[in-house]
Coordinates of N, CA and C in Angstrom, one line a residue:
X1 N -25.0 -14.4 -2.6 CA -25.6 -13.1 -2.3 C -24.6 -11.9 -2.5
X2 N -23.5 -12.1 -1.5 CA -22.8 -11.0 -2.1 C -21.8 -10.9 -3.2
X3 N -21.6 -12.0 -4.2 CA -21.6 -11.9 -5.7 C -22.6 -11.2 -6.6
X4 N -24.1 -11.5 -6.2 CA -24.6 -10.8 -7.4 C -25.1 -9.4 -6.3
X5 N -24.7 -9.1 -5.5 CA -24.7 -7.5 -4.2 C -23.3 -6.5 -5.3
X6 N -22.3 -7.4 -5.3 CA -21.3 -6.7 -6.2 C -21.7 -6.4 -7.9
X7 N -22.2 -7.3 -8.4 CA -22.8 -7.2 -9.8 C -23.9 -6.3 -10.2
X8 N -24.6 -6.2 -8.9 CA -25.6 -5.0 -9.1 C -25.1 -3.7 -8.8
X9 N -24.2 -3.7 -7.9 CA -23.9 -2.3 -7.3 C -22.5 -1.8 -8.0
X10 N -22.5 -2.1 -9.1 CA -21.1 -1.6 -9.6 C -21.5 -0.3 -10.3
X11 N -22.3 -0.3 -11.0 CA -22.4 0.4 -12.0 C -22.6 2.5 -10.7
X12 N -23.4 2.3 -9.6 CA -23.2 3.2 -9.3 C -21.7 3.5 -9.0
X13 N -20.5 2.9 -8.2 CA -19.7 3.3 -7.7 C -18.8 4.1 -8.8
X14 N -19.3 3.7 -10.0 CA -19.1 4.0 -11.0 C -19.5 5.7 -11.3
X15 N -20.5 6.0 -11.0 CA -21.3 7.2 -11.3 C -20.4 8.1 -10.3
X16 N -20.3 7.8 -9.1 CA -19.7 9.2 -8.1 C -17.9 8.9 -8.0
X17 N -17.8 8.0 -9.3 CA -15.9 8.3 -9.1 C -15.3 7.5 -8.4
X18 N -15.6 6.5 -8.1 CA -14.9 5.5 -6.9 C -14.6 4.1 -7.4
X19 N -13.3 3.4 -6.9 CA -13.2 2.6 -7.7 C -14.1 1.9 -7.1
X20 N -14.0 0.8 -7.8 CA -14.9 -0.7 -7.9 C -14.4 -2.2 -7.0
X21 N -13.9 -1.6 -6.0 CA -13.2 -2.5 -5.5 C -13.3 -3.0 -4.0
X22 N -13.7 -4.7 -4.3 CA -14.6 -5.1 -2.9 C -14.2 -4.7 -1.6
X23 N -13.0 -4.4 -1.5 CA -12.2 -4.6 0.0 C -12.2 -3.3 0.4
X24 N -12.3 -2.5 -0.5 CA -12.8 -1.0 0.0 C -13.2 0.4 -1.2
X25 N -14.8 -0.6 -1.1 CA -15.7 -0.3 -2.2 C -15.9 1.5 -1.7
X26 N -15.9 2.0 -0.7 CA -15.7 3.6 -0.8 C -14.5 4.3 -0.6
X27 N -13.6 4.0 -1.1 CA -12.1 4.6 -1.1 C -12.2 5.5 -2.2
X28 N -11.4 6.8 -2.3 CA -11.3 7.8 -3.5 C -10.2 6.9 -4.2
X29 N -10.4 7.5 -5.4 CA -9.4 7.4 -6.6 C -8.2 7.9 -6.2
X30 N -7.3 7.3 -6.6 CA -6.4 8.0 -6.4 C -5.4 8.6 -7.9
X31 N -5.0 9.6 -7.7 CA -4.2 10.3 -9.1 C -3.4 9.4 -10.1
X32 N -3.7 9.3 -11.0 CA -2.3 8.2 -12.1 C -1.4 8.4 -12.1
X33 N -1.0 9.5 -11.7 CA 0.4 10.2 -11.8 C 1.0 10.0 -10.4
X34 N 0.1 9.5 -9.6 CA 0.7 8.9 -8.2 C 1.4 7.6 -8.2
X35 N 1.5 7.0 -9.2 CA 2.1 5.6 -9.1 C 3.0 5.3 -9.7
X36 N 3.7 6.6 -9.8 CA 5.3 6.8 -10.5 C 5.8 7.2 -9.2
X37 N 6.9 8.3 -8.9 CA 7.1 8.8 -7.6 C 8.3 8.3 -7.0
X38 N 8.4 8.4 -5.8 CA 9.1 8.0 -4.8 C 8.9 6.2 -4.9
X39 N 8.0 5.9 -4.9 CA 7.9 4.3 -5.1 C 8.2 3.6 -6.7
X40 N 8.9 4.7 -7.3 CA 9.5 3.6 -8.6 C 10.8 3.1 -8.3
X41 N 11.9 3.5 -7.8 CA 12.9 2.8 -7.3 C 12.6 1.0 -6.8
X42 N 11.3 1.1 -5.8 CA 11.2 0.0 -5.0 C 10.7 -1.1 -6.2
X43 N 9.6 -0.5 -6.9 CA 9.1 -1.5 -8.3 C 10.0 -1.7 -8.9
X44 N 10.8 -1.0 -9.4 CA 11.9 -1.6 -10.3 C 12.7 -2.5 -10.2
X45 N 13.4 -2.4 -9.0 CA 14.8 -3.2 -8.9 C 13.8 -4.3 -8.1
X46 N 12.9 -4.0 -7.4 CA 12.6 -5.1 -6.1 C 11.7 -5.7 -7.1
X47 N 10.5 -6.1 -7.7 CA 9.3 -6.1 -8.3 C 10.5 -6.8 -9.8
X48 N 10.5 -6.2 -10.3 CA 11.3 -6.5 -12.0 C 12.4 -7.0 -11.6
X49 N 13.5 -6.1 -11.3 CA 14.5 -6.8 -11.3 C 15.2 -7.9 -10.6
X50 N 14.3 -8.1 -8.8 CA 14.5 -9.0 -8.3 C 13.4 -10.1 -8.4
X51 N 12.6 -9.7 -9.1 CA 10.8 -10.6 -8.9 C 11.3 -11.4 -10.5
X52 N 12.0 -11.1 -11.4 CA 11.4 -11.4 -12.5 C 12.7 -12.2 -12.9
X53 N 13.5 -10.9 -13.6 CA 15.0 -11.1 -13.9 C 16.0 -12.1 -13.4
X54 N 16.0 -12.2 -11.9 CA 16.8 -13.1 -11.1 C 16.3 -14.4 -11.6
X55 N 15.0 -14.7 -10.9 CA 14.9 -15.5 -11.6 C 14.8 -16.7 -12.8
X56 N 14.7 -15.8 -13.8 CA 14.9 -16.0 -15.3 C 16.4 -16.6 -15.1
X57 N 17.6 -15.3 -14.6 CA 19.1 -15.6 -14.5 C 18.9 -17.1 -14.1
X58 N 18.1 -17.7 -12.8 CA 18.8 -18.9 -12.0 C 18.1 -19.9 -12.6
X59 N 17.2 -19.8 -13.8 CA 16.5 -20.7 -14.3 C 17.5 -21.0 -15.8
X60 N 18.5 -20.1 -16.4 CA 19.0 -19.7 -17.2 C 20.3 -20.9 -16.8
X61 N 21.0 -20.5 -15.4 CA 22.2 -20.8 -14.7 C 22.3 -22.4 -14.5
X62 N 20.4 -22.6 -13.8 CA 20.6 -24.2 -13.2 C 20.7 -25.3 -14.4
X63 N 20.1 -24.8 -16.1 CA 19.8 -25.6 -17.2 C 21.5 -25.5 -17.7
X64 N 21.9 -24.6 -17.5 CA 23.7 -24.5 -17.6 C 24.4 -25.3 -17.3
X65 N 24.9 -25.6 -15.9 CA 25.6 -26.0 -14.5 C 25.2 -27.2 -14.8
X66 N 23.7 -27.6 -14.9 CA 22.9 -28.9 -14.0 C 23.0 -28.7 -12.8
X67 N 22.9 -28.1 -12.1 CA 22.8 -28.3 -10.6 C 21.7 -27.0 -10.3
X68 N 20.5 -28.1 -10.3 CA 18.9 -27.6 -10.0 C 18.5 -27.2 -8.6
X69 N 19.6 -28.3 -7.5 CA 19.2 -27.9 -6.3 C 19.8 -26.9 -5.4
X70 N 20.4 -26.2 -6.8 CA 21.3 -24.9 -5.9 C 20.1 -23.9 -6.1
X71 N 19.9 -24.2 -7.5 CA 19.4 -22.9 -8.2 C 17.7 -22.6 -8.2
X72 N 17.0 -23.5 -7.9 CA 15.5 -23.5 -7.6 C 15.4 -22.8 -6.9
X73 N 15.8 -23.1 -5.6 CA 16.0 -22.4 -4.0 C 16.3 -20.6 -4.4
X74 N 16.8 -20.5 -5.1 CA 17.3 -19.0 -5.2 C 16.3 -18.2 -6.4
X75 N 15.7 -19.1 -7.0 CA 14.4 -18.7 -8.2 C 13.6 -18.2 -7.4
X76 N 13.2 -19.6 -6.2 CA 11.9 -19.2 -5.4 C 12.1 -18.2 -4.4
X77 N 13.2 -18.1 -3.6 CA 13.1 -16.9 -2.6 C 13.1 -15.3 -3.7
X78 N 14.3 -15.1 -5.0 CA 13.9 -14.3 -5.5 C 12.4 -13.8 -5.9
X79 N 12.3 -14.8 -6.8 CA 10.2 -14.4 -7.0 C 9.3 -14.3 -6.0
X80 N 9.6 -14.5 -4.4 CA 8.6 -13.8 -3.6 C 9.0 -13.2 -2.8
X81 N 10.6 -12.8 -3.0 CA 10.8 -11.1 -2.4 C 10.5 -10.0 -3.6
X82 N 10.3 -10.3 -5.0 CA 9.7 -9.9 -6.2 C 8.6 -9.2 -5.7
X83 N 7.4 -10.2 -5.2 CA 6.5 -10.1 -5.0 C 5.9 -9.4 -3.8
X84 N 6.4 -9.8 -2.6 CA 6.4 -9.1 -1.6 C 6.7 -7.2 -1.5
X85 N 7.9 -6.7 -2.5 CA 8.1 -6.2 -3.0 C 7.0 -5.0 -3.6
X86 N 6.4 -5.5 -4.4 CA 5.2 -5.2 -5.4 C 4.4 -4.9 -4.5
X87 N 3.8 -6.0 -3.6 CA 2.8 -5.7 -2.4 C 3.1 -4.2 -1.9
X88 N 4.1 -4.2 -1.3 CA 4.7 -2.7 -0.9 C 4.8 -1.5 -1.1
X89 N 4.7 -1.6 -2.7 CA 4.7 -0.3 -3.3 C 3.2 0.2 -3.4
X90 N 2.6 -1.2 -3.7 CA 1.3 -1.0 -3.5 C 0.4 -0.3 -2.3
X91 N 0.9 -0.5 -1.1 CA 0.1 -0.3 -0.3 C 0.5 0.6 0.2
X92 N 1.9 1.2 -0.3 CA 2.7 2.7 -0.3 C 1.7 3.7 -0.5
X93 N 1.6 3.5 -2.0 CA 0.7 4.5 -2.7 C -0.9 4.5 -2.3
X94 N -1.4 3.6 -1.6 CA -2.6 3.7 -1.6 C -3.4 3.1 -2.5
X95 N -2.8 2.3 -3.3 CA -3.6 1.6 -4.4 C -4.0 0.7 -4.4
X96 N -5.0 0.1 -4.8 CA -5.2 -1.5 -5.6 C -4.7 -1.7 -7.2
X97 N -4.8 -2.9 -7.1 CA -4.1 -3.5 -8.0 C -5.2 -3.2 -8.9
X98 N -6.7 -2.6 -8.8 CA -7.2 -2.3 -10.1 C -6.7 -1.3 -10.9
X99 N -6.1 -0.1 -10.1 CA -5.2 1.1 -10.7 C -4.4 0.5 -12.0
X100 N -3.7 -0.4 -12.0 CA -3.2 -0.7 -13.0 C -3.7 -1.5 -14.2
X101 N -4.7 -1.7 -14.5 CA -5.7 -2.3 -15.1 C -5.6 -1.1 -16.6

């Protein structure tokens, strides 16, 4: 029921400017130009450079070395302070992740 509640009711939230988004289907839009800012520092280095990059490095390092059980451990805590990270900026700005769509 509330799958096809959401499939029917999209099209208005659509009409008065609002995103489309279940968790808080009457929230305003917020500006595109808002998701640059003060919160690119934190996406960058935390989000990319620690979410993505490190990783890649220790997946790069452990196929090098051979020693998987140094370097797994430091892939996985990287990619979910990456992530954790991302979460953050997100809910800085006031956005959903549909903004970026």
């Amino acid at each position: 029921a509330f799958a096809a509640f959401l499939q029917l009711s999209a099209g208005s939230f659509a009409d008065v400017g609002l995103y489309f988004d279940p968790t808080h289907p009457t929230k305003a839009m917020a500006d595109a130009a808002a998701t640059v800012a003060s919160q690119a520092p934190l996406l960058w280095l935390g989000a990319v450079a620690v979410g993505a990059i490190v990783p890649l490095a220790a997946a790069f390092l452990g196929r090098r070395t051979g020693n998987w059980k140094l370097w797994v451990p430091v892939a996985i805590a990287a990619a979910l302070v990456g992530a954790v990270c991302m979460r953050v900026v997100f809910y800085n700005l006031g956005l959903s992740v549909f903004m970026f769509y």
